[in-house]
Tab-separated table of N, CA, C and O in Angstrom:
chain	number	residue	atom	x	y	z
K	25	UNK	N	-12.343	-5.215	14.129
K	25	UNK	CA	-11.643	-6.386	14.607
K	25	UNK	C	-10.497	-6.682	13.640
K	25	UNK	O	-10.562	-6.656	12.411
K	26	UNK	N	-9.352	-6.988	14.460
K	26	UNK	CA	-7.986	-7.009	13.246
K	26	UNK	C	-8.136	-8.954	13.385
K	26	UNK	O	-8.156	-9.697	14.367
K	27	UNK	N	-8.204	-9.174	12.144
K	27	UNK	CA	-8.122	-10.648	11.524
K	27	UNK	C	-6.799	-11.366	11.462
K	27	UNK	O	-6.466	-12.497	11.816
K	28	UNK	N	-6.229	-10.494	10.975
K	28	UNK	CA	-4.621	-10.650	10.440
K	28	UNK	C	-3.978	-9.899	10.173
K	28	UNK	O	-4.311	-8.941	9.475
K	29	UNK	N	-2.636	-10.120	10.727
K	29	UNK	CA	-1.043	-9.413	10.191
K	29	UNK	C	0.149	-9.594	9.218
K	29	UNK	O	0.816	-10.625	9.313
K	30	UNK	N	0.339	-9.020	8.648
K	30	UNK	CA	1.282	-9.255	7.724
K	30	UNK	C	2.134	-8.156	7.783
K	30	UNK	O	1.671	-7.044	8.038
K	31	UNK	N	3.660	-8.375	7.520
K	31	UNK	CA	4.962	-7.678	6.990
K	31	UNK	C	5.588	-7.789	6.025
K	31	UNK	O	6.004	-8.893	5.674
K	32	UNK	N	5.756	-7.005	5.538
K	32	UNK	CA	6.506	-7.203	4.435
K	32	UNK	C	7.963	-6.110	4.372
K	32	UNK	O	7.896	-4.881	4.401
K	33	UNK	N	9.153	-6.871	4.287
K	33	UNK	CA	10.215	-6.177	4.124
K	33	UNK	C	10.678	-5.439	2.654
K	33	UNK	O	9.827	-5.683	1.799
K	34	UNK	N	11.512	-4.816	2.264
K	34	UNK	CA	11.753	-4.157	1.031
K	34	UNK	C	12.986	-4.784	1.143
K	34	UNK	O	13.447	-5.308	2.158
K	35	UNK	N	13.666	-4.675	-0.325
K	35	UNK	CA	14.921	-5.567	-0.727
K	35	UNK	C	15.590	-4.130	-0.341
K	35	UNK	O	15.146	-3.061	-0.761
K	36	UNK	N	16.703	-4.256	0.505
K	36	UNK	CA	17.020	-2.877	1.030
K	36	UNK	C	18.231	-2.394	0.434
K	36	UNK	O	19.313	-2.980	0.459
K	37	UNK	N	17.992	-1.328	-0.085
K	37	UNK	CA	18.405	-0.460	-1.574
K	37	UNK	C	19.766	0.201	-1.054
K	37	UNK	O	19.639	0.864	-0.025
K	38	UNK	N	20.947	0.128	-1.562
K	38	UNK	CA	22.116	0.148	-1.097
K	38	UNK	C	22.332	0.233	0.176
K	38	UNK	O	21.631	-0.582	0.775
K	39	UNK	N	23.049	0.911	0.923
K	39	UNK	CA	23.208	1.128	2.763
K	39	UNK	C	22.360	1.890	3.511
K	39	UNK	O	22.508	2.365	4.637
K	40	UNK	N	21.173	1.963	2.504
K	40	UNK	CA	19.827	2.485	3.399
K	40	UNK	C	19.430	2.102	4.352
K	40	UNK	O	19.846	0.950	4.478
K	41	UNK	N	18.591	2.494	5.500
K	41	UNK	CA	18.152	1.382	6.090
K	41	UNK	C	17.179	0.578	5.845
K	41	UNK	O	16.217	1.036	5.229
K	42	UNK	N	17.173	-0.584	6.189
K	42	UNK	CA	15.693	-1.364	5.695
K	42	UNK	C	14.565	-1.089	5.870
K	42	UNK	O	14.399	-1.285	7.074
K	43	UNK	N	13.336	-0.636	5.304
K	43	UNK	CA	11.929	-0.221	5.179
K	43	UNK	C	10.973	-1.501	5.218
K	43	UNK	O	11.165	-2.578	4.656
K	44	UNK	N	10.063	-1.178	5.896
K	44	UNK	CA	9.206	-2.220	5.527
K	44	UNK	C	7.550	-1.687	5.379
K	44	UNK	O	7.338	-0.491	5.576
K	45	UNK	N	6.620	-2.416	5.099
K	45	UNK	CA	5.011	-2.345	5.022
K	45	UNK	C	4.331	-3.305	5.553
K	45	UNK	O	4.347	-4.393	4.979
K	46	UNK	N	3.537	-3.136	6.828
K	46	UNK	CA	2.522	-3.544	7.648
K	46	UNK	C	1.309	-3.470	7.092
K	46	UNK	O	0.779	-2.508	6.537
K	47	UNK	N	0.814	-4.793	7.319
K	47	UNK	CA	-0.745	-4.994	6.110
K	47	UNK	C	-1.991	-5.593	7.714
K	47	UNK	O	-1.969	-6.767	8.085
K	48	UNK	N	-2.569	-4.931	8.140
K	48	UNK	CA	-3.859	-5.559	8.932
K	48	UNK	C	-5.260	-5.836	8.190
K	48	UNK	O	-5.889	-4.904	7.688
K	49	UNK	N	-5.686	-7.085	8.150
K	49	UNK	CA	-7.321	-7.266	7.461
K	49	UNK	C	-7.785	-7.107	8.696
K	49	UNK	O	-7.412	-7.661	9.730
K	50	UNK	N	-8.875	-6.078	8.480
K	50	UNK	CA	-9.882	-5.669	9.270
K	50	UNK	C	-11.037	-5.634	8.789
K	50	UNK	O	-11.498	-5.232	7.720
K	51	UNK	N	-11.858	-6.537	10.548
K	51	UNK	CA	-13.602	-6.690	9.696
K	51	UNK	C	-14.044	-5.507	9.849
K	51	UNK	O	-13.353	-5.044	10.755
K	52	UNK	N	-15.068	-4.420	9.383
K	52	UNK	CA	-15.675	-3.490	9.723
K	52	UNK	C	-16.766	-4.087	10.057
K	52	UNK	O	-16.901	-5.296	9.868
K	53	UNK	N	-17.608	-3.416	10.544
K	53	UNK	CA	-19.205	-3.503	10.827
K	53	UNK	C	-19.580	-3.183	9.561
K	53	UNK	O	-18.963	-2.642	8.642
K	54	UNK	N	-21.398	-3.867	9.715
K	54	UNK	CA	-21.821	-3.956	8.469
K	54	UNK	C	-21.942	-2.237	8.222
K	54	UNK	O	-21.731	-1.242	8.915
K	55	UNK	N	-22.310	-2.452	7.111
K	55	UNK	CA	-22.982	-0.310	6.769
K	55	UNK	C	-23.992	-0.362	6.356
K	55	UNK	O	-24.380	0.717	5.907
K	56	UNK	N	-25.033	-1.593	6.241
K	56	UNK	CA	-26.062	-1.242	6.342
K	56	UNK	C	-27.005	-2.561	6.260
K	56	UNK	O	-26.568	-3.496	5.588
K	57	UNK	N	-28.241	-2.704	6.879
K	57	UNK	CA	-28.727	-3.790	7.473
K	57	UNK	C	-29.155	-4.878	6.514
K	57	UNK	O	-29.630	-5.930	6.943
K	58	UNK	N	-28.981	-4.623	5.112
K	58	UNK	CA	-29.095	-5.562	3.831
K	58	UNK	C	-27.533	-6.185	3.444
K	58	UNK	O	-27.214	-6.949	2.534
K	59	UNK	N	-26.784	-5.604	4.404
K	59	UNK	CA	-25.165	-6.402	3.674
K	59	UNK	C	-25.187	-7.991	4.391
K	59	UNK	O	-25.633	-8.335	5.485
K	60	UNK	N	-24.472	-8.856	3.236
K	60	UNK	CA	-24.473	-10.335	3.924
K	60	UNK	C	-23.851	-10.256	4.849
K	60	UNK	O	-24.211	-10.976	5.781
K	61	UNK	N	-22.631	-9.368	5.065
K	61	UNK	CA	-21.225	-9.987	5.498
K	61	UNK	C	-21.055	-8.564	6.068
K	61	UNK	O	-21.624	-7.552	5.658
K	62	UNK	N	-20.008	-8.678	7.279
K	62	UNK	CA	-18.993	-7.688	7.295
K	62	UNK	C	-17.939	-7.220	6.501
K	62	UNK	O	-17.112	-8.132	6.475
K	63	UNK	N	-17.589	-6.387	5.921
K	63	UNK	CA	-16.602	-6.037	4.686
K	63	UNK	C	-15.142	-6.437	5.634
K	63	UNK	O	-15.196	-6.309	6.857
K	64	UNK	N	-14.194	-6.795	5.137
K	64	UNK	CA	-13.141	-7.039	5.323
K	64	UNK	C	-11.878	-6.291	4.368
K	64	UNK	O	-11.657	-6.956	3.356
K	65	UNK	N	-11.166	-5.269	4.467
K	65	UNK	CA	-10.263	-4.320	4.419
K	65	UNK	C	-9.030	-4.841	4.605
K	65	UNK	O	-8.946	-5.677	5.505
K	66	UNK	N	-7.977	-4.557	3.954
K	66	UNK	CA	-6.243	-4.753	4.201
K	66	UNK	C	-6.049	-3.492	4.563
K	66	UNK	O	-6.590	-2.748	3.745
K	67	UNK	N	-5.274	-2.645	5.817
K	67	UNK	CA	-5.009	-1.389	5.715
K	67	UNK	C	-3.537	-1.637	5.688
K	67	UNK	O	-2.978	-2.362	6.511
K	68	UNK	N	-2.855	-0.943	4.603
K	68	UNK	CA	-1.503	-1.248	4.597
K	68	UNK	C	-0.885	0.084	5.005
K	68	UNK	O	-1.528	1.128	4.898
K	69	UNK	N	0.407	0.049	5.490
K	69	UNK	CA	0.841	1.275	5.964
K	69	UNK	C	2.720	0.849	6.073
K	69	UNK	O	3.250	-0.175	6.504
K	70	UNK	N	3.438	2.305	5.398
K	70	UNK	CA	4.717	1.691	4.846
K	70	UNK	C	5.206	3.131	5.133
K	70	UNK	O	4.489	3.957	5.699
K	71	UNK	N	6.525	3.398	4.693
K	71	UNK	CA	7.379	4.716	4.707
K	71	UNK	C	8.328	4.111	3.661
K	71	UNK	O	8.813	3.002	3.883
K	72	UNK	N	8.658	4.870	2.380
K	72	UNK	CA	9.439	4.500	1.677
K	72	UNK	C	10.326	5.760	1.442
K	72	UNK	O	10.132	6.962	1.624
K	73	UNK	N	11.631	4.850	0.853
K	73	UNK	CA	13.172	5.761	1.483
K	73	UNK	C	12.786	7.131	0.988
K	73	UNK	O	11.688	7.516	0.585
K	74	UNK	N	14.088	7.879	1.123
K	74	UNK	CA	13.829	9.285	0.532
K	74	UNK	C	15.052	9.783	0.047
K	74	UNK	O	15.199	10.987	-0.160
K	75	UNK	N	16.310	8.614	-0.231
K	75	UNK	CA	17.232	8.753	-1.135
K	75	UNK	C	17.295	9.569	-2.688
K	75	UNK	O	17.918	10.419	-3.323
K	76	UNK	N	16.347	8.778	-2.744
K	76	UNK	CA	16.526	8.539	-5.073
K	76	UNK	C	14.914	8.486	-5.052
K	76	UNK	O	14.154	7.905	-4.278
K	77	UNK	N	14.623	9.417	-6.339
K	77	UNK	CA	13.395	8.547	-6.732
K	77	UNK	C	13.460	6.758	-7.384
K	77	UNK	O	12.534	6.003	-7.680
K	78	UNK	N	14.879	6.564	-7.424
K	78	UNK	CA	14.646	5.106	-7.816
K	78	UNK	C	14.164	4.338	-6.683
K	78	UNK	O	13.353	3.414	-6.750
K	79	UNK	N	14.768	4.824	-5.554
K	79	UNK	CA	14.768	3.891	-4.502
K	79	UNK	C	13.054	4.036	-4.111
K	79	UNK	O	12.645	2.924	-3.777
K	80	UNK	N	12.238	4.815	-4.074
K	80	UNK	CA	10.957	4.370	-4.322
K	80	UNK	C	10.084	3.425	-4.839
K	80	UNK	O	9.355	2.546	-4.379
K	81	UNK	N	10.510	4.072	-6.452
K	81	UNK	CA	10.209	2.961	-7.656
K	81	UNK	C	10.395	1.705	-7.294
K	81	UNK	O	9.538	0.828	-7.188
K	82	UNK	N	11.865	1.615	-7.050
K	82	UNK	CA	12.141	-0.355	-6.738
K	82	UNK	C	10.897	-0.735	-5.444
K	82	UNK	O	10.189	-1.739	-5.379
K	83	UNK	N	10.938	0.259	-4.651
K	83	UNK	CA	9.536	-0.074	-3.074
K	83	UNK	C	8.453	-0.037	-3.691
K	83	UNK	O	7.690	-0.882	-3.222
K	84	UNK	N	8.020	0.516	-4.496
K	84	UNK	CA	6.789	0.904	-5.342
K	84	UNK	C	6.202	-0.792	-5.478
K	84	UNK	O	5.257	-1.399	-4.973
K	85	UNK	N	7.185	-1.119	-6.332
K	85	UNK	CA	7.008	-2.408	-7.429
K	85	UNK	C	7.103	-3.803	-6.394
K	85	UNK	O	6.544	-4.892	-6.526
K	86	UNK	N	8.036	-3.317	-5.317
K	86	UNK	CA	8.028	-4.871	-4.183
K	86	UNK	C	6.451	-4.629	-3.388
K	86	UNK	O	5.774	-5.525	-2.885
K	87	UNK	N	6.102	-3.142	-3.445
K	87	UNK	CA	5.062	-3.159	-2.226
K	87	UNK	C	3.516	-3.386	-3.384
K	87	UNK	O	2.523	-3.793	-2.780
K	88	UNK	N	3.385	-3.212	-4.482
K	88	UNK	CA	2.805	-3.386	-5.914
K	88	UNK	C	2.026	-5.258	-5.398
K	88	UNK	O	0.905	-5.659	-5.086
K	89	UNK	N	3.477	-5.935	-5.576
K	89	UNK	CA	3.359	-7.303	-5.932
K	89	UNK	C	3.165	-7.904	-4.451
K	89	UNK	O	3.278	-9.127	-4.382
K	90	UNK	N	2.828	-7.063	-3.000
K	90	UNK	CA	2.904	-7.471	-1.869
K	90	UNK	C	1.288	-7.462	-2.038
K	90	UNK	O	0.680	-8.532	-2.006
K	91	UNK	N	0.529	-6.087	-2.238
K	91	UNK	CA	-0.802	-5.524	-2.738
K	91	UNK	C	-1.527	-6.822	-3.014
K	91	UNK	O	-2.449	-7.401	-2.439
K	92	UNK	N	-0.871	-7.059	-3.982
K	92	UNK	CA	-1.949	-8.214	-4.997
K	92	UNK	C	-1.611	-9.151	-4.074
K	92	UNK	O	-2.579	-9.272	-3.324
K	93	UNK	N	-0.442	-10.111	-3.642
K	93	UNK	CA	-0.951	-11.157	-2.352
K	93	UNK	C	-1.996	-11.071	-1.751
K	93	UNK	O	-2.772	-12.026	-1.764
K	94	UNK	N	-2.261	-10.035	-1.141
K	94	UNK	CA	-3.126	-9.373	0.269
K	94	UNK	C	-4.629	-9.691	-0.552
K	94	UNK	O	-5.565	-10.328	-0.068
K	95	UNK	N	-4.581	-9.037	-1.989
K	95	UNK	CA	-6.110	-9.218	-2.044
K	95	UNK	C	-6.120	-10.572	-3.151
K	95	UNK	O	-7.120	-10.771	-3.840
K	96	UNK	N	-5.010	-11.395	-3.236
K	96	UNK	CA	-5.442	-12.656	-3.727
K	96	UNK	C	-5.386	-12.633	-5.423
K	96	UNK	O	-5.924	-13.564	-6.022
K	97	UNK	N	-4.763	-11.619	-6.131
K	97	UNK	CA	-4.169	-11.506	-6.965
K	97	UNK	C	-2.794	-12.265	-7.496
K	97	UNK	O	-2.660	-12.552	-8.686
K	98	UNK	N	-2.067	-12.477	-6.778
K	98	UNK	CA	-0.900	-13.681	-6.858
K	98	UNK	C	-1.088	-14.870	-6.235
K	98	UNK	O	-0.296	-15.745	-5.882
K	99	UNK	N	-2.465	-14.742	-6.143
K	99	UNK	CA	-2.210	-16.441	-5.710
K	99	UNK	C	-2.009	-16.589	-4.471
K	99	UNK	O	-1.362	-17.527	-4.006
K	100	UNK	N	-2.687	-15.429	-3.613
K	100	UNK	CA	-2.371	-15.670	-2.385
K	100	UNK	C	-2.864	-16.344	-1.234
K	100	UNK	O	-4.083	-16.207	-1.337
K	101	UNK	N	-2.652	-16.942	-0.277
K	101	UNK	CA	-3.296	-18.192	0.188
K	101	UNK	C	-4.066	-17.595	1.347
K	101	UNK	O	-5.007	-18.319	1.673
K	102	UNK	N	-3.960	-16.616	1.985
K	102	UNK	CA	-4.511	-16.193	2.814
K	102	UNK	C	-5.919	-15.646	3.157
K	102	UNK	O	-6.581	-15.748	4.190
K	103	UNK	N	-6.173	-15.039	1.984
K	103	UNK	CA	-7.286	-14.579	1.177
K	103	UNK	C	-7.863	-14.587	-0.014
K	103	UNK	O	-7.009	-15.161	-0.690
K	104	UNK	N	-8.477	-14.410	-0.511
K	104	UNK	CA	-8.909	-14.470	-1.670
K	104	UNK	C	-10.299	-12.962	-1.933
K	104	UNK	O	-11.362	-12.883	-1.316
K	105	UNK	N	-9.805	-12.011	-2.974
K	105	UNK	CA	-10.009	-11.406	-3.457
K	105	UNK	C	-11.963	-11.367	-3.313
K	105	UNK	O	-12.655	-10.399	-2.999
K	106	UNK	N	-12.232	-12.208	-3.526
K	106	UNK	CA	-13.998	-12.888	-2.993
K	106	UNK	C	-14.299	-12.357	-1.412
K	106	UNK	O	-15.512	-12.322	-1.204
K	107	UNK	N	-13.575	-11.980	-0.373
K	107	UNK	CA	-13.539	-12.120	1.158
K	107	UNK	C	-13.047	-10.491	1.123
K	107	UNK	O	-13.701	-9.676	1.774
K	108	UNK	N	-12.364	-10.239	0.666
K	108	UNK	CA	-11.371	-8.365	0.929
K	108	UNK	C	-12.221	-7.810	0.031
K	108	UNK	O	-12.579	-8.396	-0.991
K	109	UNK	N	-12.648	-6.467	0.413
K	109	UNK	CA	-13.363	-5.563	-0.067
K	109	UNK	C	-12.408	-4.175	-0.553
K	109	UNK	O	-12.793	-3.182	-1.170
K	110	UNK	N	-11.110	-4.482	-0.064
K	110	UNK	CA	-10.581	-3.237	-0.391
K	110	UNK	C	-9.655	-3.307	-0.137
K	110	UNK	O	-9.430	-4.384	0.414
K	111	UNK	N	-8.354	-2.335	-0.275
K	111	UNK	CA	-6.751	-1.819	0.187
K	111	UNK	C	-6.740	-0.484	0.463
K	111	UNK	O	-6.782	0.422	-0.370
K	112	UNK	N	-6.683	-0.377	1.684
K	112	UNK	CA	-6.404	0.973	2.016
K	112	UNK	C	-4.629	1.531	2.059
K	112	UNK	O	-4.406	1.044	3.167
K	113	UNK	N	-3.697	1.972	1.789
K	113	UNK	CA	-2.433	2.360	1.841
K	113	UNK	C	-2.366	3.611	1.971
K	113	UNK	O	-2.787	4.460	1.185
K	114	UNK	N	-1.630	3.819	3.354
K	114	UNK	CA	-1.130	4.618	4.121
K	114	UNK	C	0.171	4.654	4.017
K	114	UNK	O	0.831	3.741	3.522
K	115	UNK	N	0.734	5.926	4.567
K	115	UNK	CA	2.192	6.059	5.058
K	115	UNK	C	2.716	7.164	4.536
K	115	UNK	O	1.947	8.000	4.061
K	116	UNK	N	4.246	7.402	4.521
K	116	UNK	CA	4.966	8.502	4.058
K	116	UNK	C	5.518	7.628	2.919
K	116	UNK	O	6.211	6.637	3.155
K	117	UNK	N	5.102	8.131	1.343
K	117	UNK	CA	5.961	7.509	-0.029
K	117	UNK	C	6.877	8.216	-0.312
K	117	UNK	O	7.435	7.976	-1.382
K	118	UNK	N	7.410	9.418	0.581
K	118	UNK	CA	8.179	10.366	0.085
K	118	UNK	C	8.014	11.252	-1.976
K	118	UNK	O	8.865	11.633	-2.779
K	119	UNK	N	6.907	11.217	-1.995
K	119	UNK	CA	6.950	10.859	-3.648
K	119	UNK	C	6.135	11.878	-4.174
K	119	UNK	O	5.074	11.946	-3.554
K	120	UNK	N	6.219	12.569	-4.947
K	120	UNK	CA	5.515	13.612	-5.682
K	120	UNK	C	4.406	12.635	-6.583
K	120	UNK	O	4.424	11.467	-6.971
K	121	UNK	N	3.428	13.788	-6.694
K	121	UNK	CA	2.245	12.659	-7.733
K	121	UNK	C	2.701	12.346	-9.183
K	121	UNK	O	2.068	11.407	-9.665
K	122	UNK	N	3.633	12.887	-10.001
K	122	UNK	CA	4.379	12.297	-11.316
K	122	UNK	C	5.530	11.343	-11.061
K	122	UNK	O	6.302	11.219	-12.012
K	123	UNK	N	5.780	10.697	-10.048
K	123	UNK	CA	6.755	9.729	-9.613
K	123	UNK	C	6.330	8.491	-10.083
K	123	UNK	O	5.141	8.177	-10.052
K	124	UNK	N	7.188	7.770	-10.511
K	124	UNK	CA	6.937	6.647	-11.083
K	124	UNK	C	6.468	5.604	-10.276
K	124	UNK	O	6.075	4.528	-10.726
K	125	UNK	N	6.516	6.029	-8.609
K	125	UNK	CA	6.195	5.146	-7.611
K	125	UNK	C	4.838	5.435	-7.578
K	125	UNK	O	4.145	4.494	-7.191
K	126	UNK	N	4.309	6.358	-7.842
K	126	UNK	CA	2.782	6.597	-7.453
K	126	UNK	C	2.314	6.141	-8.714
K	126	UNK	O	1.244	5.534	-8.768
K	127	UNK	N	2.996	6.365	-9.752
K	127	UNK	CA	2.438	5.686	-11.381
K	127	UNK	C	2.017	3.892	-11.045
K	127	UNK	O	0.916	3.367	-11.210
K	128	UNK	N	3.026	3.376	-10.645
K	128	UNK	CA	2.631	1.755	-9.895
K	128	UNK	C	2.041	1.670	-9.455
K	128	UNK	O	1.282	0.733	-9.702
K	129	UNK	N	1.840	2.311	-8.648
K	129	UNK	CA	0.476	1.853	-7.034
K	129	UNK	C	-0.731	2.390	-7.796
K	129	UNK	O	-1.810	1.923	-7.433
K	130	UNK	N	-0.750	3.276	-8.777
K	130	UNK	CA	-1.840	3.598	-9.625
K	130	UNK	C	-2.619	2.253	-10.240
K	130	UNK	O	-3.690	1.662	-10.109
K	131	UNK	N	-1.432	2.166	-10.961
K	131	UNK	CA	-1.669	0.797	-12.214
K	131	UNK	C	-2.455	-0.471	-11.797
K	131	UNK	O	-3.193	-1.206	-12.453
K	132	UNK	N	-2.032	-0.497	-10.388
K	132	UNK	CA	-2.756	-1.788	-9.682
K	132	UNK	C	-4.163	-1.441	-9.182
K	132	UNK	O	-4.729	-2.169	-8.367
K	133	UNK	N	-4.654	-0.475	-9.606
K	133	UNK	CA	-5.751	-0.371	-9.172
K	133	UNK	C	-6.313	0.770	-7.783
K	133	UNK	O	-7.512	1.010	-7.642
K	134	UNK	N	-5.019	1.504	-6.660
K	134	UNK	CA	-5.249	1.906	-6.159
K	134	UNK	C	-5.667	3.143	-6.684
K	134	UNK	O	-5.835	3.216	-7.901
K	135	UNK	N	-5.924	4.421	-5.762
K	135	UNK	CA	-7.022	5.260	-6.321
K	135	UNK	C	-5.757	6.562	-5.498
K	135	UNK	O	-5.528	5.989	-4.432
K	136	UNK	N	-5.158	7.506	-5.479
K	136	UNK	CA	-4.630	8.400	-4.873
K	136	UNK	C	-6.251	10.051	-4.471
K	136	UNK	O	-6.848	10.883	-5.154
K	137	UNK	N	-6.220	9.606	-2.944
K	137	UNK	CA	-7.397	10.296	-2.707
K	137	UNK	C	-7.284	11.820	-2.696
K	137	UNK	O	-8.232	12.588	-2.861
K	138	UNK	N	-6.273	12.095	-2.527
K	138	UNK	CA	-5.736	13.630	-2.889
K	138	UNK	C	-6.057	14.000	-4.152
K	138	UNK	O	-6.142	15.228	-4.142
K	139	UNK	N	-6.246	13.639	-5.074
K	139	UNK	CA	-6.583	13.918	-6.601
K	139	UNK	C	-8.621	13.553	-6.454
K	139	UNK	O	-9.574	13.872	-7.166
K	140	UNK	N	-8.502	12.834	-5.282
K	140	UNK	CA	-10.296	12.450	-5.532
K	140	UNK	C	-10.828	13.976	-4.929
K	140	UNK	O	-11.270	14.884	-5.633
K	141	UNK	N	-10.644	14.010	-3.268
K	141	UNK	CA	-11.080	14.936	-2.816
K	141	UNK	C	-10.091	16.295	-1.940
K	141	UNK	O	-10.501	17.150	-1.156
K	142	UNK	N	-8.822	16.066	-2.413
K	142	UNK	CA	-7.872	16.974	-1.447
K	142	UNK	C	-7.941	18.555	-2.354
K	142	UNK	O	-8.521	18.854	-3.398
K	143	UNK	N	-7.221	19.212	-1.578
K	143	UNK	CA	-6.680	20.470	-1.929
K	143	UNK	C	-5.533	21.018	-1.588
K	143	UNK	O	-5.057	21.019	-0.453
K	144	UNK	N	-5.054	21.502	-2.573
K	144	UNK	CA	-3.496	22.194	-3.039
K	144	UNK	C	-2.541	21.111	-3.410
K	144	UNK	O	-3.082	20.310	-4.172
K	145	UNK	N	-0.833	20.703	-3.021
K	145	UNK	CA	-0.682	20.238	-3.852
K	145	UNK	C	-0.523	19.163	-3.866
K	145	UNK	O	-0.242	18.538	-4.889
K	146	UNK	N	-0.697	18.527	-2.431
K	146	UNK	CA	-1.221	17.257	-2.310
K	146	UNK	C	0.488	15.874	-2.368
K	146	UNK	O	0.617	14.695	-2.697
K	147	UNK	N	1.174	16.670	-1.982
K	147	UNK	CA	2.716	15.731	-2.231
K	147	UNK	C	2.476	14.709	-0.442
K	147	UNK	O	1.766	15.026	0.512
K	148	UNK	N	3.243	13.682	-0.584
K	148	UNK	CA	3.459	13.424	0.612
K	148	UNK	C	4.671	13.553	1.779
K	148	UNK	O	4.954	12.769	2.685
K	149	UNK	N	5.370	15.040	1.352
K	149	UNK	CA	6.401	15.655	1.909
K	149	UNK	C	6.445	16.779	1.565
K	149	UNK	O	5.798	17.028	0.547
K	150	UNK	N	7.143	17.851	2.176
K	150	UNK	CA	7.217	19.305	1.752
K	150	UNK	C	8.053	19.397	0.477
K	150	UNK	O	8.251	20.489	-0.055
């Protein structure tokens, strides 16, 4: 069940076009018959430019500080970190895994699952 929607635009990086990231909280079903609650999930899902690796970085750091809203890290009013069980982020980052954009989305806590369970070299573009 989708709870809520959110958008978020990117400060749009010279005459690029504007990018943005779509955030849905979704309840799951329980996973197993001792949970209080249904878990509740942000699945975020974005495409960031493919100019510059700067122009990442700068999306990195707006979509970073969008992250922590969603799970109530900035103070966000919608949720609170107590209620979301997780961030899932999806999309095309255009970004090799030593990019400073994937170094951010690291830092905050996300997890890059290609390094958990993928194989070969795991970029999100040729």
């Amino acid at each position: 069940v989708i709870l809520q929607k959110r958008e978020f635009f990117y400060t749009r990086y010279g005459t690029n076009i504007r990018r943005n990231a779509v955030a849905c909280l979704v309840q799951l079903s329980k996973s197993n018959a001792k949970a209080k609650s249904n878990p509740r999930v942000w699945i975020v899902n974005t495409h960031f430019g493919s100019n510059s690796g700067e122009e990442q970085y700068r999306q990195s750091l707006e979509l970073a500080d969008f992250i922590r809203t969603l799970r109530g890290d900035n103070g966000g009013t919608t949720t609170t970190s107590a209620t979301v069980t997780g961030v899932s982020l999806c999309g095309d980052l255009n970004s090799l895994p030593h990019f400073r954009s994937i170094q951010t989305l690291e830092s905050i806590g996300l997890r890059d699952v290609w390094k958990v369970c993928g194989m070969g070299y795991g970029c999100t573009f040729p």
